[in-house]
C-alpha cells in the first residue's frame, strides 16, 4: 500500500550512501573507503560515508543527521544481512523524517567479504553491489504498514509442563487461554517422574500445584482428552477447530470419587496402563493418576464391555450417585478464535525394541528409564519398591546410557537429558535397594547448574562408571558367577579391554524423539520441521521460540531435547512473545506483499495452487485471483508463476529488479 507521504516523482532523487566496516568482518576484505568514494560518483548520490559500526547508535544518528542536513529522500546502506539489521536502518530512516521503505540494504558481508577470495575482488564486487543498490532505490516508493486488530486470547496445544507454564503466564497477565491436551489429564511426562535432578525435588510437589491452578484458573479453558483438527487464518485472527473426544462421563457432574472404577464389572485391570507404561493393567473406566487434572474419570470404548458390544453387568451406573455416566456421548467439535498459538506438544521416548541386542522385550528384567521412574515413585505400581519381575530385589543394576541417541542407526542427536536422568536413577536405585550400580556411558554430559556437582557426588558415593558403548545384553553365562544374571558386554575404552558385567537388572536410558504425529501438527499450523523431525524455530539465536508463521510459537521438547528448567524458561519466553503480540491490540503487517492487477488476470488459478501460505482465493463472480495481504508473506512464488504477468509485489517490482541487475552488470 502506498503511503500518504509517498515520494513525489517530480522531486529530485537525493540518495545517501552509507557503508559499514562491521569491525573487521567487512573491512578486512573490502576497502570500504574506496567503495564510499566510488559511490559518490553514482547518479543521485548526494553524500557517501563509511563508519566503523553503522548499526550502533552513533551510526544511526549519522544517517538521521545527514537526511536532515542534505535533504535526502533515499538511503542505501551497504553492510551485513538485511535479516539482521534491515529493521534497524529502516527505523533510523523513519527517524530522519522519510518513509522507512525508501531505505535499501546491500549485503556486502555475507555476499562479499565472507565469500570473496581476495581484497581486490571483494572490493570490486562491493562496488558493483553498491551501484545496483543505488540504481534500484531510485524506483522505491513509500509504503505503509497495515494494522489489523488482534484477538485477546491464546491457544496452547499440549498440557505438559511447557504448556502449563505458558498457559499460567498468559492467564495471570489477563489473557484468556484455551489449553488443549490429547490425554485425559494434563501433566505430561513430568507427572510420571518421581524426583527432578539435580536437587532431587519431588516432581509431583512441583507440578501438581500448577496443574490445580490451571484447572481452577478463571482465564483458562481446559480441554483435556481433546485434539486440534483444523487451523486457518492469520496472525492475530486464527480460527481453530478442536475435537472433544467422548469420555462417556458428564464432566460437570463427575467429582472423581472413583466409585465407578471400584464397581466396574472387571474386578482387575484388562489393558496396559499407559500412565504406568504397561507395568500394570487398568480397567476400562479409569483415572490416569490420583492427582489428575481435570479430576474426571474416562471410559475406554475399546475395552468397555458395554461400549464394545459385549455383555456387561453395568454395575458402574448405580455406583455413581451423581449419575455422571453417559454412554450416549459422542465426540463434538468446538470452534474457537485466538490471536496467537503456542505449540507445546512434547516428545516421545525412544522405543527400546529398536535395539534388539539390548534385550528389551526378550529378557523380563530389562527396563526402560521411564519404567524405573514409575517403579521408584511411591504412588507408582509397586509403591516405590524396586523389584525384578520375579519378585527379587536386585543386588546389582546396570544403566545403559544413550539408547537410541548419538547413534547413526537410530538418532544422531544427543537427547541432552539422558545423562542426568540416568544419574538421578542411579542415586534413587541405590537408595531404594542398596544395589551396586554400574553406569555404561559414551561421554558424560552435565552442562547445567549443579549438574557436575551431582555427578561428582555419585562418584564419591561409590557408583561405578564404565566408558564405552554397550555391545549387547545377554543371559548367556560363560563363568559360574554369571549364572542367573544378565550380562552386559562392553568395551571399556578407558582400560582398553572388553568387560562382561553380570547384573540382576538392566535399565535402558532411552532418548527423546519427536512425537509420532509431528508432521500432522506441522501441517496444521503451517510450521516447519528440522531434519530430526522437531519443530523448527525462525532463527536459532534471534528468534528461538518463534516460527516462520507469525503468531505461532514453540515451547518445550517439541522443538528439541531439553530439561525441565530450560523447558519452563522457554515456555515463559513463548508466553512473553504472545503477550507482546496481543498487548498493543493490533498487529502491523509488512507491506511487501503481492497484489493483483485485475485487468490482466485471466482467473487461471495457477497462483492459487502455487501459494504455500493459502493466501490466494478466487473471486468466482469477477473470475480473478484475490490475495489476502494478511496471509501473504511476500515469498514471490505467485509473481513468478503467473502466466499473465498480472501479479506484482511491493519492493520487488519488475522495474526495480531490472534496474538493479542492469547497474550491477554495467559495473562488471
Short mmCIF file of N, CA, C and O in Angstrom, two decimals, residues 488-540:
data_model
loop_
_atom_site.label_atom_id
_atom_site.label_comp_id
_atom_site.label_asym_id
_atom_site.label_seq_id
_atom_site.Cartn_x
_atom_site.Cartn_y
_atom_site.Cartn_z
N UNK A 488 26.12 -57.73 30.72
CA UNK A 488 26.32 -56.55 29.88
C UNK A 488 27.74 -56.60 29.34
O UNK A 488 28.71 -56.60 30.10
N UNK A 489 27.83 -56.70 28.01
CA UNK A 489 29.16 -56.77 27.38
C UNK A 489 29.49 -55.42 26.78
O UNK A 489 28.73 -54.85 26.01
N UNK A 490 30.68 -54.89 27.15
CA UNK A 490 31.06 -53.54 26.73
C UNK A 490 32.56 -53.46 26.61
O UNK A 490 33.29 -54.13 27.35
N UNK A 491 33.01 -52.66 25.66
CA UNK A 491 34.44 -52.37 25.57
C UNK A 491 34.74 -51.16 26.43
O UNK A 491 34.28 -50.04 26.15
N UNK A 492 35.49 -51.36 27.49
CA UNK A 492 35.87 -50.28 28.38
C UNK A 492 36.98 -49.48 27.71
O UNK A 492 38.13 -49.91 27.64
N UNK A 493 36.64 -48.30 27.19
CA UNK A 493 37.61 -47.53 26.41
C UNK A 493 38.69 -46.88 27.27
O UNK A 493 39.73 -46.47 26.76
N UNK A 494 38.46 -46.79 28.57
CA UNK A 494 39.47 -46.20 29.45
C UNK A 494 40.53 -47.23 29.85
O UNK A 494 41.71 -46.89 30.01
N UNK A 495 40.12 -48.50 30.04
CA UNK A 495 41.09 -49.53 30.40
C UNK A 495 41.57 -50.32 29.19
O UNK A 495 42.60 -50.99 29.26
N UNK A 496 40.78 -50.26 28.10
CA UNK A 496 41.24 -50.87 26.85
C UNK A 496 40.95 -52.35 26.71
O UNK A 496 41.66 -53.05 25.97
N UNK A 497 39.94 -52.86 27.40
CA UNK A 497 39.60 -54.26 27.19
C UNK A 497 38.09 -54.45 27.32
O UNK A 497 37.37 -53.60 27.85
N UNK A 498 37.61 -55.60 26.82
CA UNK A 498 36.19 -55.91 26.82
C UNK A 498 35.80 -56.48 28.18
O UNK A 498 36.47 -57.38 28.71
N UNK A 499 34.73 -55.96 28.74
CA UNK A 499 34.26 -56.42 30.05
C UNK A 499 32.89 -57.06 29.92
O UNK A 499 32.09 -56.69 29.07
N UNK A 500 32.66 -58.03 30.76
CA UNK A 500 31.36 -58.67 30.90
C UNK A 500 30.92 -58.46 32.35
O UNK A 500 31.54 -58.97 33.27
N UNK A 501 29.86 -57.67 32.51
CA UNK A 501 29.42 -57.30 33.85
C UNK A 501 28.08 -57.97 34.15
O UNK A 501 27.07 -57.67 33.51
N UNK A 502 28.03 -58.92 35.11
CA UNK A 502 26.77 -59.56 35.45
C UNK A 502 25.93 -58.68 36.38
O UNK A 502 26.44 -58.14 37.37
N UNK A 503 24.66 -58.52 36.06
CA UNK A 503 23.75 -57.70 36.88
C UNK A 503 22.40 -58.40 36.99
O UNK A 503 22.07 -59.29 36.19
N UNK A 504 21.61 -57.98 37.97
CA UNK A 504 20.26 -58.52 38.13
C UNK A 504 19.22 -57.75 37.32
O UNK A 504 18.19 -58.31 36.93
N UNK A 505 19.49 -56.48 37.07
CA UNK A 505 18.53 -55.62 36.37
C UNK A 505 19.29 -54.70 35.42
O UNK A 505 20.36 -54.20 35.77
N UNK A 506 18.71 -54.49 34.24
CA UNK A 506 19.29 -53.56 33.26
C UNK A 506 18.28 -52.44 33.02
O UNK A 506 17.10 -52.69 32.80
N UNK A 507 18.77 -51.21 33.07
CA UNK A 507 17.94 -50.04 32.80
C UNK A 507 18.47 -49.37 31.54
O UNK A 507 19.65 -49.00 31.48
N UNK A 508 17.61 -49.22 30.54
CA UNK A 508 17.99 -48.58 29.28
C UNK A 508 17.56 -47.12 29.30
O UNK A 508 16.35 -46.82 29.37
N UNK A 509 18.52 -46.22 29.28
CA UNK A 509 18.22 -44.78 29.29
C UNK A 509 17.85 -44.36 27.86
O UNK A 509 18.70 -43.97 27.06
N UNK A 510 16.57 -44.45 27.57
CA UNK A 510 16.09 -44.17 26.21
C UNK A 510 16.05 -42.67 25.95
O UNK A 510 15.79 -41.87 26.84
N UNK A 511 16.33 -42.31 24.71
CA UNK A 511 16.41 -40.90 24.34
C UNK A 511 15.07 -40.29 23.99
O UNK A 511 14.01 -40.91 24.10
N UNK A 512 15.13 -39.03 23.58
CA UNK A 512 13.96 -38.23 23.24
C UNK A 512 13.79 -38.17 21.74
O UNK A 512 14.76 -37.93 21.00
N UNK A 513 12.56 -38.35 21.28
CA UNK A 513 12.23 -38.28 19.85
C UNK A 513 11.05 -37.34 19.65
O UNK A 513 10.27 -37.09 20.58
N UNK A 514 10.88 -36.82 18.42
CA UNK A 514 9.67 -36.05 18.13
C UNK A 514 8.43 -36.93 18.24
O UNK A 514 8.51 -38.16 18.09
N UNK A 515 7.30 -36.32 18.53
CA UNK A 515 6.05 -37.06 18.57
C UNK A 515 5.79 -37.73 17.22
O UNK A 515 6.18 -37.21 16.17
N UNK A 516 5.11 -38.87 17.25
CA UNK A 516 4.86 -39.62 16.02
C UNK A 516 4.06 -38.82 15.01
O UNK A 516 4.20 -39.01 13.80
N UNK A 517 3.19 -37.93 15.50
CA UNK A 517 2.34 -37.15 14.59
C UNK A 517 2.86 -35.73 14.40
O UNK A 517 2.09 -34.81 14.08
N UNK A 518 4.16 -35.51 14.57
CA UNK A 518 4.73 -34.17 14.43
C UNK A 518 4.47 -33.60 13.04
O UNK A 518 4.21 -32.40 12.89
N UNK A 519 4.51 -34.44 12.02
CA UNK A 519 4.27 -33.95 10.65
C UNK A 519 2.83 -33.50 10.47
O UNK A 519 2.55 -32.56 9.71
N UNK A 520 1.91 -34.15 11.17
CA UNK A 520 0.50 -33.74 11.11
C UNK A 520 0.32 -32.38 11.77
O UNK A 520 -0.35 -31.48 11.24
N UNK A 521 0.92 -32.21 12.94
CA UNK A 521 0.84 -30.93 13.66
C UNK A 521 1.52 -29.83 12.86
O UNK A 521 1.04 -28.69 12.80
N UNK A 522 2.62 -30.17 12.22
CA UNK A 522 3.33 -29.19 11.40
C UNK A 522 2.42 -28.63 10.31
O UNK A 522 2.37 -27.41 10.08
N UNK A 523 1.68 -29.50 9.65
CA UNK A 523 0.78 -29.04 8.59
C UNK A 523 -0.41 -28.26 9.15
O UNK A 523 -0.92 -27.35 8.51
N UNK A 524 -0.85 -28.63 10.35
CA UNK A 524 -1.98 -27.93 10.96
C UNK A 524 -1.68 -26.44 11.14
O UNK A 524 -2.53 -25.59 10.88
N UNK A 525 -0.46 -26.15 11.59
CA UNK A 525 -0.11 -24.77 11.92
C UNK A 525 0.86 -24.14 10.93
O UNK A 525 1.38 -23.05 11.18
N UNK A 526 1.10 -24.83 9.82
CA UNK A 526 1.94 -24.30 8.74
C UNK A 526 3.33 -23.91 9.26
O UNK A 526 3.83 -22.82 9.00
N UNK A 527 3.93 -24.81 10.04
CA UNK A 527 5.28 -24.59 10.53
C UNK A 527 6.20 -25.66 9.94
O UNK A 527 5.73 -26.60 9.29
N UNK A 528 7.48 -25.54 10.19
CA UNK A 528 8.46 -26.45 9.59
C UNK A 528 9.08 -27.36 10.64
O UNK A 528 9.02 -27.09 11.84
N UNK A 529 9.70 -28.43 10.15
CA UNK A 529 10.45 -29.36 11.00
C UNK A 529 11.91 -29.38 10.57
O UNK A 529 12.22 -29.20 9.38
N UNK A 530 12.79 -29.59 11.52
CA UNK A 530 14.21 -29.78 11.20
C UNK A 530 14.42 -31.18 10.65
O UNK A 530 13.48 -31.99 10.58
N UNK A 531 15.65 -31.48 10.28
CA UNK A 531 15.95 -32.81 9.75
C UNK A 531 15.60 -33.92 10.73
O UNK A 531 15.22 -35.02 10.35
N UNK A 532 15.72 -33.63 12.04
CA UNK A 532 15.45 -34.64 13.05
C UNK A 532 13.95 -34.88 13.25
O UNK A 532 13.55 -35.88 13.83
N UNK A 533 13.12 -33.93 12.80
CA UNK A 533 11.68 -34.06 12.98
C UNK A 533 11.11 -33.16 14.06
O UNK A 533 9.89 -33.08 14.21
N UNK A 534 11.98 -32.46 14.81
CA UNK A 534 11.50 -31.48 15.79
C UNK A 534 11.07 -30.22 15.06
O UNK A 534 11.57 -29.90 13.98
N UNK A 535 10.14 -29.46 15.66
CA UNK A 535 9.66 -28.24 15.03
C UNK A 535 10.78 -27.22 14.94
O UNK A 535 11.62 -27.09 15.84
N UNK A 536 10.76 -26.45 13.85
CA UNK A 536 11.87 -25.55 13.54
C UNK A 536 11.52 -24.12 13.93
O UNK A 536 10.47 -23.60 13.57
N UNK A 537 12.42 -23.50 14.68
CA UNK A 537 12.27 -22.11 15.07
C UNK A 537 12.64 -21.19 13.91
O UNK A 537 13.30 -21.61 12.96
N UNK A 538 12.22 -19.93 14.01
CA UNK A 538 12.53 -18.98 12.94
C UNK A 538 14.03 -18.75 12.83
O UNK A 538 14.58 -18.67 11.74
N UNK A 539 14.68 -18.57 13.98
CA UNK A 539 16.14 -18.38 13.99
C UNK A 539 16.66 -18.95 15.30
O UNK A 539 16.12 -18.64 16.37
N UNK A 540 17.72 -19.77 15.24
CA UNK A 540 18.18 -20.43 16.48
C UNK A 540 18.73 -19.47 17.52
O UNK A 540 18.76 -19.81 18.71
#
